[in-house]
Coordinates of C-alpha atoms in Angstrom, one line a residue:
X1 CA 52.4 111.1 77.8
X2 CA 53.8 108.0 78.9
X3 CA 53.8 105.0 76.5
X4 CA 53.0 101.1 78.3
X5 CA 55.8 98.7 77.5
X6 CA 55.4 96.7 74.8
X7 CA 54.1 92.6 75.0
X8 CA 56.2 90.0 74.5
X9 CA 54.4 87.6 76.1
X10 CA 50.7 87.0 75.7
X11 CA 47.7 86.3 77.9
X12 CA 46.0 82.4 78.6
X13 CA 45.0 80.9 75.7
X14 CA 44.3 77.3 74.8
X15 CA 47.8 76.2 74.2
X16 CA 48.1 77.0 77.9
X17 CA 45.5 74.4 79.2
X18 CA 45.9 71.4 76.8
X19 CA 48.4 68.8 77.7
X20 CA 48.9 65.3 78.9
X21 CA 49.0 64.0 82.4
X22 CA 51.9 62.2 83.2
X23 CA 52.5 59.3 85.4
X24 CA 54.7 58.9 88.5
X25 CA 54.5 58.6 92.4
X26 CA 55.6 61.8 94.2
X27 CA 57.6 61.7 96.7
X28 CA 57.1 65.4 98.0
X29 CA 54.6 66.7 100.7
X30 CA 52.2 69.5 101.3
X31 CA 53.5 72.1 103.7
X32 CA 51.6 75.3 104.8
X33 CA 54.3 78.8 104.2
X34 CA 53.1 82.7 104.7
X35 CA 49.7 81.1 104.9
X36 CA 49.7 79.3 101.4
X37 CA 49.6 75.7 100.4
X38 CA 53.5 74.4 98.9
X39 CA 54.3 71.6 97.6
X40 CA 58.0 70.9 99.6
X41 CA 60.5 68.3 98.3
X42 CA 63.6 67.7 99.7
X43 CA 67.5 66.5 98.5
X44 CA 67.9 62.7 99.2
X45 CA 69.3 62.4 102.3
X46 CA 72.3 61.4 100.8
X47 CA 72.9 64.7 99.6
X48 CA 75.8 66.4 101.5
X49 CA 75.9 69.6 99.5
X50 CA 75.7 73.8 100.2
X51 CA 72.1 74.7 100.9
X52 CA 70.0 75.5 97.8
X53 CA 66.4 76.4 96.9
X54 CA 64.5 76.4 93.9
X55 CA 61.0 78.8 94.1
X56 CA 58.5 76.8 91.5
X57 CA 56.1 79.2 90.2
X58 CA 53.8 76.8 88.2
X59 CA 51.8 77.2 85.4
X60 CA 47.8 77.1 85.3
X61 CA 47.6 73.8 86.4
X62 CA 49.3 74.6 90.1
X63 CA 52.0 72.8 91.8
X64 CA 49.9 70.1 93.1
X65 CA 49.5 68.9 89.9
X66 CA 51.1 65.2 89.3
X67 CA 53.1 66.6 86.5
X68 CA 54.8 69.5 87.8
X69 CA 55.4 67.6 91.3
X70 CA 57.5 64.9 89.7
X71 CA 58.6 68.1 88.0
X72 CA 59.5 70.0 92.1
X73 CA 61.0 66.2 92.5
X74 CA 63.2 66.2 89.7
X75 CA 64.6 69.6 90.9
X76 CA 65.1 67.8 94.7
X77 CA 66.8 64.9 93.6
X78 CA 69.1 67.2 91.7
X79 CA 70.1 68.4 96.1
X80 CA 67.7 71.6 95.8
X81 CA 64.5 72.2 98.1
X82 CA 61.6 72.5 95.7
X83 CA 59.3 74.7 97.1
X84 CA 55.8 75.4 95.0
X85 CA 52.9 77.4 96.4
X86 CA 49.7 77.3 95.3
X87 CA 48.7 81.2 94.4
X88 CA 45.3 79.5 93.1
X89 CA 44.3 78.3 96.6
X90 CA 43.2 75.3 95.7
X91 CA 41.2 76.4 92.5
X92 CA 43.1 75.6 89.3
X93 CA 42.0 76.2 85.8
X94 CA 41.6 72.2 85.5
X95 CA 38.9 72.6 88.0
X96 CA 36.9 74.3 85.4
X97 CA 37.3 71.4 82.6
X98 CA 34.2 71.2 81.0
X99 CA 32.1 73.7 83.0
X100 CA 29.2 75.3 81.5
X101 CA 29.4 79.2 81.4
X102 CA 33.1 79.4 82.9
X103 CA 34.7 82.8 81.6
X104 CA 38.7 81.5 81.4
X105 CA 39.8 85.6 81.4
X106 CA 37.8 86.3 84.6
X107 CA 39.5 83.3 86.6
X108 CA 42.9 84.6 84.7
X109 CA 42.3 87.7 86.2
X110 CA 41.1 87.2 89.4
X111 CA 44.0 84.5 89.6
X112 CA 46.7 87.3 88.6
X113 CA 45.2 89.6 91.5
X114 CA 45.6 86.9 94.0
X115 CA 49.2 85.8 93.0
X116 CA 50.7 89.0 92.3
X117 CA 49.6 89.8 96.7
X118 CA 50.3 86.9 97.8
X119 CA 54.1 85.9 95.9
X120 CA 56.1 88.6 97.8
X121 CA 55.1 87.6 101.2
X122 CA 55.4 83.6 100.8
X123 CA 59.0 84.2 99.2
X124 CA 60.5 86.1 102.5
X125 CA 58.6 83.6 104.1
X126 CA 60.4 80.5 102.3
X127 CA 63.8 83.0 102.6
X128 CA 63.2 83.1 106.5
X129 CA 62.5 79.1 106.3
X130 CA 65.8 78.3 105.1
X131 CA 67.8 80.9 106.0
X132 CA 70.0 83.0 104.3
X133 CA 73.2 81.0 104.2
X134 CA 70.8 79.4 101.1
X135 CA 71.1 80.3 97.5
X136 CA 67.4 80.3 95.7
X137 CA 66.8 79.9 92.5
X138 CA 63.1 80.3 90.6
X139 CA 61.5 79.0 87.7
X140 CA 58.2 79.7 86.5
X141 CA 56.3 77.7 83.6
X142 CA 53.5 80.0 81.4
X143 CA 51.0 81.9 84.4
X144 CA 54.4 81.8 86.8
X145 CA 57.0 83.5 84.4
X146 CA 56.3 87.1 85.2
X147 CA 57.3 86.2 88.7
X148 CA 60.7 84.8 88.4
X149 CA 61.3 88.0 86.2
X150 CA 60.4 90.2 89.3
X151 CA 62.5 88.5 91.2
X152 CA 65.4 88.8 89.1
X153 CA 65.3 92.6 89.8
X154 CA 66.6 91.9 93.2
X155 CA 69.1 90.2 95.2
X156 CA 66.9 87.0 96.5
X157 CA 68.2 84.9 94.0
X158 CA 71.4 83.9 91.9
X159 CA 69.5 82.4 89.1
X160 CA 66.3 82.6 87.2
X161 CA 64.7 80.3 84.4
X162 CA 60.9 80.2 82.4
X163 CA 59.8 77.8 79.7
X164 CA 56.7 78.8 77.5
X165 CA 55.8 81.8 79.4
X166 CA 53.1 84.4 79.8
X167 CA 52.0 87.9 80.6
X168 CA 55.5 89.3 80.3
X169 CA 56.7 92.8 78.4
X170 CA 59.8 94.7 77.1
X171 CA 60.6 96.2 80.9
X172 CA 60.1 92.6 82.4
X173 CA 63.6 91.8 80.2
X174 CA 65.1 95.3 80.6
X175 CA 65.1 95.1 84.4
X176 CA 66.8 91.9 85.2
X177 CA 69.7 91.9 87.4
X178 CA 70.4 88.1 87.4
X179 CA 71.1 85.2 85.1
X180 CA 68.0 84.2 82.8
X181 CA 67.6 81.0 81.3
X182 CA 64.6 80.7 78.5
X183 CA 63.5 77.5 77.6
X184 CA 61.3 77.9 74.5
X185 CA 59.1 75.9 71.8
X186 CA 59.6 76.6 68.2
X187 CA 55.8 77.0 67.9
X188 CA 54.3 79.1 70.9
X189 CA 51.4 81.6 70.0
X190 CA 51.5 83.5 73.6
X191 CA 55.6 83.6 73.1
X192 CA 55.7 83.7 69.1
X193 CA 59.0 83.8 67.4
X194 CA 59.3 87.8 66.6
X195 CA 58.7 88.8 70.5
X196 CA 61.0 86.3 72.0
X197 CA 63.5 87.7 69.1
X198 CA 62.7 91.1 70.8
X199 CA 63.7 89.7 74.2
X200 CA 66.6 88.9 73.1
X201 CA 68.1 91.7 71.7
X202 CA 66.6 93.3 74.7
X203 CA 68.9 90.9 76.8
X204 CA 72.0 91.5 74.7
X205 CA 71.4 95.5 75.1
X206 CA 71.8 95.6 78.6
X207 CA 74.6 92.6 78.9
X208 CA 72.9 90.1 80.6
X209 CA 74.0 86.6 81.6
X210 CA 71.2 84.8 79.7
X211 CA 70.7 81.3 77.7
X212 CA 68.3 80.9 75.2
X213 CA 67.3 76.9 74.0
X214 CA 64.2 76.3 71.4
X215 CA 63.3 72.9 71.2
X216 CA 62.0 72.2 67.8
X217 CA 58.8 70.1 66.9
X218 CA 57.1 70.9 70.5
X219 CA 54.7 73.5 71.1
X220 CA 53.5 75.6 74.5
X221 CA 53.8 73.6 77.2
X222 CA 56.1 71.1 76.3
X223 CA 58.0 71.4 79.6
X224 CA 55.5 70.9 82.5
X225 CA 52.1 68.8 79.7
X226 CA 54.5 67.4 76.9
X227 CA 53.3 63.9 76.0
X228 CA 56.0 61.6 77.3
X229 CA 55.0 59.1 74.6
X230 CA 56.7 61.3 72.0
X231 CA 59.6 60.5 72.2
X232 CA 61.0 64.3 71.0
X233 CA 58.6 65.8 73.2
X234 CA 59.8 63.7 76.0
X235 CA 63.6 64.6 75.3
X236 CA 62.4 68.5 75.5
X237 CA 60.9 68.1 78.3
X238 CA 63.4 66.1 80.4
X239 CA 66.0 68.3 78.7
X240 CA 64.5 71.7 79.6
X241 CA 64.2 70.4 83.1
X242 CA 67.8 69.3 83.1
X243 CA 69.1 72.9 81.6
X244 CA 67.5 74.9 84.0
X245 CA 68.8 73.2 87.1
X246 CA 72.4 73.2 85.5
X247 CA 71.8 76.7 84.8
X248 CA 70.9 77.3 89.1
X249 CA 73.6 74.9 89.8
X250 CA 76.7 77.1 87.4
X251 CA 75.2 80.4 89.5
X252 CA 74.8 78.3 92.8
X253 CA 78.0 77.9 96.0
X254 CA 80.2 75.5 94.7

């Protein structure tokens, strides 16, 4: 009888939908790839460097969120294409603040449904987009971690990174083929302390290239809804984001 890999990474709770909208003026735009909304932002056109993509898988609030497009920005101005699609089509869980009789596990699982069909085909579309002289990177924040780990089973990236993430188990970390940043709170109930210990022994069973960073003080979603009027919260934020491009820049053409 076959025995279901074990949890490491929880379900949607309420860690997952608090947080605090930040403040900024994107400078990215809303393109349309493998019939899904993106959110596209470019290198500065100063930028004279190789080719490189980073896949945004975002957490329940979407890409189109202000925070996690000043988030796809930050990636850009670092010379990457941010590329974010939208697997809720337009329906994120903030559309549901407040609503009377909304069920938060049925729109998790119909969400998951939708994702999990749709991912595959919008990443060899964005592969096909820029081409593959490109090197691609992903990250994926809570709801999006699980599909930077599936990707990291192939060949269609160099580089893979989550912060706070969800819905993962043992096999997700067993499987990996590429370089795995984790960017993790000291206090996270869907990635507490014993199963990310797990993770990483199962990482340093198999030899992987992997980097782990806990940022203490900061809880679940520190990375993408961190208040930036904290100042230690800010400096986790701003230094997750900074670790994981570094991390897809050391795995990236030179």
């Amino acid at each position: 009888m076959s025995t279901q890999p074990r949890v490491l990474a929880g379900s949607i709770g309420e860690c997952c939908i608090k947080g605090v909208k930040h403040t900024g003026d994107p400078v990215g735009r809303t393109e349309t790839i493998a019939g899904v909304e993106t959110y596209v932002s470019d290198p500065p056109t100063s930028y004279s460097g190789p080719k490189r993509v980073v896949l945004y898988f975002a957490d329940v609030h979407g890409p189109f969120l202000i925070n996690a497009k000043l988030l796809q920005d930050y990636f850009a101005s670092r010379g990457f294409h941010a590329v974010g699609l939208d697997y809720f089509f337009g329906d994120p869980i903030q559309n549901h603040d407040g609503e009377e009789g909304w069920d938060v596990m049925v729109w998790v699982n119909k969400a998951r449904k939708v994702a999990d069909e749709v991912v595959p085909r919008w990443i060899d579309a964005v592969r096909e987009k820029y081409g593959a002289d490109a090197d691609y990177s992903a990250v994926g924040y809570c709801f999006g971690a699980p599909y930077v780990m599936d990707i990291l089973n192939t060949d269609k990236v160099v580089a893979g990174a989550f912060a706070h993430p969800a819905f993962l188990n043992e096999d997700h970390f067993r499987n990996i083929k590429k370089p795995l940043l984790l960017s993790c709170s000291e206090v996270d109930m869907t990635f507490p302390t014993e199963e990310r210990r797990r993770a990483e022994d199962i990482l340093a069973e198999i030899k992987a290239t992997y980097h782990v960073q806990i940022f203490s003080g900061v809880v679940h979603g520190f990375a993408t809804r961190g208040d930036p009027e904290i100042e230690n919260t800010r400096w986790a934020k701003e230094e997750s984001a900074r670790s994981i491009i570094e991390w897809f820049i050391r795995f990236s053409k030179k």
